[in-house]
Amino acid sequence: MKRFDKYWIGIVIGLLLPALFGLVYMEQFDLWYMIQFYKTGIKEPLSRMFMLSVFPDLALLFLFYTTETWKLSKGVLIGAMPFLIASAILSI
């Protein structure tokens, strides 16, 4: 596991995993229709969606901390930041 302990791998995982999780979640619960139907006032559901999509990153962060791959876990945390920042901006 030490050979994968690189920042860029963690950042890529941290960016892709929430995006994929969000897409699957929106497809599973048919939220695309809600977004298309309610074009105004979409900020609140998107803010919550961005916040929800970070949860798989947090699970990976815990896993990487327990395996002591510190650079990988820091990269995942850095990759999750854009989603948290977008959630904060949309919630204003």
Backbone as ProteinMPNN parsed JSONL, in Angstrom:
{"seq_chain_A": "MKRFDKYWIGIVIGLLLPALFGLVYMEQFDLWYMIQFYKTGIKEPLSRMFMLSVFPDLALLFLFYTTETWKLSKGVLIGAMPFLIASAILSI", "coords_chain_A": {"N_chain_A": [[0.822, -1.196, 0.0], [2.093, 1.126, 0.424], [3.304, 2.004, -1.923], [1.322, 3.292, -3.306], [0.993, 5.579, -1.936], [0.669, 8.541, -2.551], [0.246, 12.031, -3.168], [-1.139, 12.954, -5.493], [-2.649, 10.785, -6.371], [-4.477, 10.513, -4.309], [-5.789, 12.989, -4.538], [-7.012, 12.769, -7.054], [-8.731, 10.58, -6.57], [-10.221, 11.766, -4.547], [-11.567, 13.754, -5.951], [-12.988, 12.412, -7.99], [-14.563, 10.351, -6.778], [-16.666, 11.586, -5.116], [-18.078, 12.885, -7.183], [-18.927, 10.759, -8.83], [-20.443, 9.327, -6.946], [-22.424, 11.223, -6.379], [-23.688, 11.428, -8.892], [-24.687, 8.794, -9.222], [-26.377, 8.662, -6.989], [-28.242, 10.686, -7.583], [-29.344, 9.631, -9.882], [-30.416, 7.229, -8.931], [-32.42, 8.028, -7.115], [-33.993, 9.543, -8.729], [-33.581, 12.364, -9.05], [-32.973, 14.058, -11.08], [-35.221, 14.816, -12.473], [-36.459, 16.511, -10.631], [-34.641, 18.627, -10.55], [-34.816, 19.598, -13.152], [-37.498, 20.31, -13.216], [-37.907, 22.18, -11.135], [-36.435, 24.761, -11.783], [-35.89, 27.228, -10.708], [-34.812, 28.142, -7.488], [-33.075, 26.069, -6.937], [-30.794, 25.985, -5.522], [-30.66, 25.122, -2.802], [-31.216, 22.22, -2.785], [-29.019, 21.408, -4.377], [-26.883, 22.267, -2.832], [-27.125, 20.596, -0.619], [-26.74, 18.193, -1.925], [-24.063, 18.359, -2.774], [-22.873, 18.338, -0.254], [-23.622, 15.827, 0.69], [-22.344, 14.18, -1.115], [-19.733, 14.029, -0.313], [-19.403, 12.161, 1.661], [-18.495, 9.447, 0.961], [-15.786, 10.017, 0.546], [-14.988, 10.672, 3.108], [-15.204, 8.222, 4.369], [-13.197, 6.826, 3.006], [-11.045, 8.368, 3.817], [-10.889, 7.719, 6.545], [-10.252, 5.003, 6.246], [-7.747, 5.151, 4.943], [-6.266, 6.483, 6.88], [-6.19, 4.55, 8.89], [-4.64, 2.631, 7.658], [-2.307, 3.916, 7.567], [-1.415, 5.487, 5.396], [-0.491, 8.335, 4.783], [-0.058, 10.483, 2.951], [-1.791, 9.833, 0.893], [-4.26, 9.959, 2.2], [-4.315, 12.674, 2.883], [-4.417, 13.75, 0.316], [-6.95, 12.854, -0.526], [-8.531, 14.329, 1.204], [-7.904, 16.919, 0.321], [-8.958, 16.733, -2.249], [-11.658, 16.588, -1.651], [-12.317, 19.093, -0.847], [-13.226, 21.068, -2.881], [-15.928, 20.292, -3.228], [-17.003, 20.682, -0.695], [-16.612, 23.442, -0.423], [-18.206, 24.379, -2.554], [-20.69, 23.563, -1.606], [-20.909, 25.179, 0.66], [-20.931, 27.731, -0.51], [-23.268, 27.627, -2.072], [-25.161, 27.399, -0.097], [-25.511, 29.865, 0.989]], "CA_chain_A": [[0.0, 0.0, 0.0], [2.982, 2.293, 0.49], [3.652, 2.502, -3.258], [0.233, 4.162, -3.742], [0.913, 6.703, -0.988], [1.058, 9.758, -3.267], [-0.771, 13.073, -3.082], [-1.948, 13.103, -6.703], [-3.618, 9.688, -6.415], [-5.526, 10.882, -3.361], [-6.567, 14.109, -5.074], [-7.859, 12.237, -8.129], [-9.787, 9.811, -5.92], [-11.055, 12.711, -3.812], [-12.404, 14.499, -6.893], [-13.853, 11.542, -8.78], [-15.502, 9.562, -5.986], [-17.905, 12.315, -4.819], [-18.822, 13.152, -8.416], [-19.602, 9.519, -9.206], [-21.452, 9.035, -5.938], [-23.526, 12.16, -6.588], [-24.421, 11.033, -10.097], [-25.424, 7.555, -8.945], [-27.431, 8.996, -6.034], [-29.276, 11.441, -8.281], [-30.004, 8.715, -10.803], [-31.153, 6.231, -8.158], [-33.61, 8.628, -6.509], [-34.655, 10.322, -9.78], [-33.504, 13.774, -8.711], [-32.802, 14.846, -12.305], [-36.527, 15.394, -12.781], [-36.688, 17.625, -9.717], [-33.79, 19.742, -10.962], [-35.372, 20.157, -14.379], [-38.824, 20.864, -12.946], [-37.734, 23.368, -10.295], [-35.216, 25.443, -12.211], [-35.632, 28.282, -9.732], [-34.723, 27.608, -6.131], [-32.344, 24.803, -6.977], [-29.565, 26.112, -4.739], [-30.686, 24.332, -1.573], [-30.961, 20.789, -3.031], [-27.654, 21.19, -4.852], [-25.992, 22.428, -1.686], [-27.192, 19.351, 0.165], [-26.161, 17.125, -2.739], [-22.612, 18.468, -2.665], [-22.473, 17.926, 1.09], [-23.828, 14.385, 0.786], [-21.414, 13.458, -1.985], [-18.407, 13.954, 0.317], [-19.362, 11.072, 2.635], [-17.572, 8.354, 0.603], [-14.41, 10.474, 0.776], [-14.709, 10.586, 4.545], [-14.971, 6.806, 4.665], [-11.855, 6.512, 2.506], [-10.098, 9.065, 4.684], [-10.732, 6.866, 7.721], [-9.548, 3.786, 5.832], [-6.347, 5.458, 4.663], [-5.606, 6.783, 8.151], [-5.924, 3.313, 9.628], [-3.538, 1.922, 7.0], [-1.165, 4.827, 7.703], [-0.983, 6.077, 4.128], [-0.789, 9.719, 5.143], [-0.141, 11.348, 1.771], [-3.013, 9.463, 0.19], [-5.406, 10.49, 2.945], [-4.311, 14.129, 2.721], [-4.872, 14.011, -1.037], [-8.407, 12.672, -0.547], [-9.105, 15.491, 1.888], [-7.757, 18.058, -0.591], [-9.904, 16.513, -3.336], [-13.026, 16.801, -1.175], [-12.529, 20.518, -0.549], [-14.098, 21.805, -3.807], [-17.328, 19.963, -2.988], [-17.408, 21.354, 0.54], [-16.665, 24.872, -0.695], [-19.399, 24.601, -3.369], [-21.842, 23.427, -0.72], [-20.975, 26.372, 1.505], [-21.3, 28.889, -1.346], [-24.663, 27.501, -2.471], [-26.055, 27.493, 1.061], [-25.666, 31.274, 1.393]], "C_chain_A": [[0.864, 1.256, 0.0], [3.327, 2.837, -0.892], [2.562, 3.392, -3.835], [0.105, 5.408, -2.891], [1.457, 7.973, -1.644], [-0.101, 10.749, -3.219], [-1.698, 13.066, -4.296], [-2.969, 11.981, -6.835], [-4.78, 9.995, -5.474], [-6.404, 12.01, -3.875], [-7.501, 13.63, -6.18], [-9.018, 11.433, -7.545], [-10.763, 10.75, -5.211], [-11.95, 13.55, -4.7], [-13.407, 13.603, -7.62], [-14.914, 10.814, -7.961], [-16.761, 10.34, -5.597], [-18.739, 12.603, -6.065], [-19.587, 11.907, -8.862], [-20.705, 9.154, -8.226], [-22.668, 9.943, -6.111], [-24.353, 11.801, -7.801], [-25.263, 9.783, -9.871], [-26.589, 7.836, -8.001], [-28.578, 9.73, -6.724], [-30.034, 10.559, -9.272], [-30.89, 7.722, -10.054], [-32.458, 6.8, -7.607], [-34.332, 9.584, -7.448], [-34.713, 11.808, -9.443], [-33.289, 14.651, -9.936], [-34.114, 15.531, -12.68], [-36.795, 16.608, -11.9], [-35.865, 18.849, -10.127], [-34.348, 20.392, -12.224], [-36.717, 20.838, -14.131], [-38.742, 22.165, -12.159], [-36.447, 24.08, -10.672], [-34.88, 26.622, -11.306], [-35.622, 27.649, -8.35], [-34.007, 26.283, -6.055], [-31.11, 24.83, -6.081], [-29.549, 25.211, -3.513], [-30.491, 22.836, -1.832], [-29.552, 20.512, -3.55], [-26.636, 21.335, -3.734], [-25.968, 21.155, -0.847], [-26.586, 18.177, -0.602], [-24.643, 17.153, -2.69], [-22.124, 17.994, -1.296], [-22.588, 16.412, 1.253], [-22.784, 13.612, -0.013], [-20.017, 13.314, -1.384], [-18.297, 12.768, 1.283], [-18.497, 9.886, 2.218], [-16.103, 8.746, 0.772], [-14.05, 10.373, 2.251], [-14.478, 9.141, 4.973], [-13.586, 6.369, 4.193], [-10.772, 7.164, 3.356], [-9.834, 8.246, 5.943], [-9.95, 5.6, 7.38], [-8.069, 4.047, 5.6], [-5.597, 5.861, 5.923], [-5.292, 5.518, 8.93], [-4.814, 2.492, 8.979], [-2.259, 2.757, 6.98], [-0.566, 5.237, 6.358], [-1.357, 7.557, 4.196], [-0.926, 10.626, 3.938], [-1.419, 11.076, 0.983], [-4.245, 10.029, 0.89], [-5.462, 12.01, 2.873], [-4.787, 14.525, 1.329], [-6.38, 13.858, -1.174], [-9.093, 13.854, 0.116], [-9.013, 16.739, 1.018], [-8.756, 17.94, -1.744], [-11.348, 16.739, -2.936], [-13.336, 18.276, -0.949], [-13.389, 21.263, -1.568], [-15.583, 21.525, -3.596], [-17.842, 20.631, -1.719], [-17.52, 22.863, 0.34], [-17.905, 25.209, -1.539], [-20.658, 24.496, -2.535], [-22.008, 24.655, 0.152], [-21.418, 27.588, 0.711], [-22.778, 28.817, -1.725], [-25.635, 27.632, -1.298], [-26.257, 28.92, 1.545], [-26.885, 31.867, 0.74]], "O_chain_A": [[0.402, 2.33, -0.385], [3.618, 4.027, -1.02], [2.826, 4.169, -4.753], [-0.802, 6.213, -3.104], [2.56, 8.422, -1.333], [-1.269, 10.362, -3.229], [-2.916, 13.162, -4.143], [-4.058, 12.207, -7.364], [-5.939, 9.759, -5.817], [-7.619, 11.998, -3.676], [-8.659, 14.043, -6.233], [-10.16, 11.588, -7.978], [-11.977, 10.556, -5.268], [-12.996, 14.017, -4.25], [-14.551, 14.001, -7.838], [-16.051, 10.676, -8.411], [-17.855, 9.794, -5.738], [-19.968, 12.57, -6.01], [-20.759, 11.993, -9.23], [-21.782, 8.719, -8.633], [-23.807, 9.489, -6.002], [-25.582, 11.859, -7.756], [-26.42, 9.727, -10.286], [-27.68, 7.3, -8.195], [-29.747, 9.433, -6.48], [-31.237, 10.734, -9.47], [-31.995, 7.414, -10.501], [-33.488, 6.126, -7.631], [-35.19, 10.353, -7.013], [-35.769, 12.433, -9.539], [-33.409, 15.872, -9.842], [-34.124, 16.671, -13.143], [-37.304, 17.622, -12.377], [-36.351, 19.978, -10.055], [-34.346, 21.617, -12.341], [-37.033, 21.839, -14.774], [-39.426, 23.136, -12.48], [-35.463, 24.001, -9.936], [-33.711, 26.974, -11.154], [-36.368, 26.704, -8.095], [-34.309, 25.46, -5.19], [-30.452, 23.805, -5.902], [-28.525, 24.597, -3.215], [-29.666, 22.22, -1.157], [-28.954, 19.493, -3.202], [-25.641, 20.611, -3.693], [-24.906, 20.702, -0.42], [-25.993, 17.277, -0.007], [-24.001, 16.108, -2.579], [-21.091, 17.333, -1.192], [-21.736, 15.79, 1.888], [-22.388, 12.512, 0.375], [-19.202, 12.55, -1.901], [-17.189, 12.411, 1.682], [-17.8, 9.345, 3.076], [-15.27, 7.902, 1.103], [-12.92, 10.023, 2.594], [-13.65, 8.872, 5.843], [-12.886, 5.635, 4.891], [-9.713, 6.58, 3.585], [-8.686, 8.096, 6.359], [-9.084, 5.177, 8.145], [-7.226, 3.253, 6.016], [-4.397, 5.604, 6.025], [-4.24, 5.424, 9.562], [-4.12, 1.739, 9.663], [-1.244, 2.33, 6.429], [0.654, 5.32, 6.214], [-2.416, 7.965, 3.72], [-1.827, 11.464, 3.902], [-2.047, 12.001, 0.469], [-5.165, 10.52, 0.237], [-6.551, 12.58, 2.809], [-5.486, 15.527, 1.176], [-7.021, 14.65, -1.865], [-10.125, 14.326, -0.363], [-9.951, 17.535, 0.982], [-9.335, 18.94, -2.168], [-12.183, 17.05, -3.786], [-14.503, 18.659, -0.868], [-14.239, 22.049, -1.149], [-16.41, 22.421, -3.765], [-18.982, 21.092, -1.672], [-18.429, 23.493, 0.88], [-18.579, 26.205, -1.277], [-21.6, 25.263, -2.736], [-23.127, 25.123, 0.361], [-22.203, 28.396, 1.209], [-23.47, 29.835, -1.703], [-26.809, 27.944, -1.499], [-27.087, 29.163, 2.42], [-27.19, 33.04, 0.952]]}, "name": "protein", "num_of_chains": 1, "seq": "MKRFDKYWIGIVIGLLLPALFGLVYMEQFDLWYMIQFYKTGIKEPLSRMFMLSVFPDLALLFLFYTTETWKLSKGVLIGAMPFLIASAILSI"}
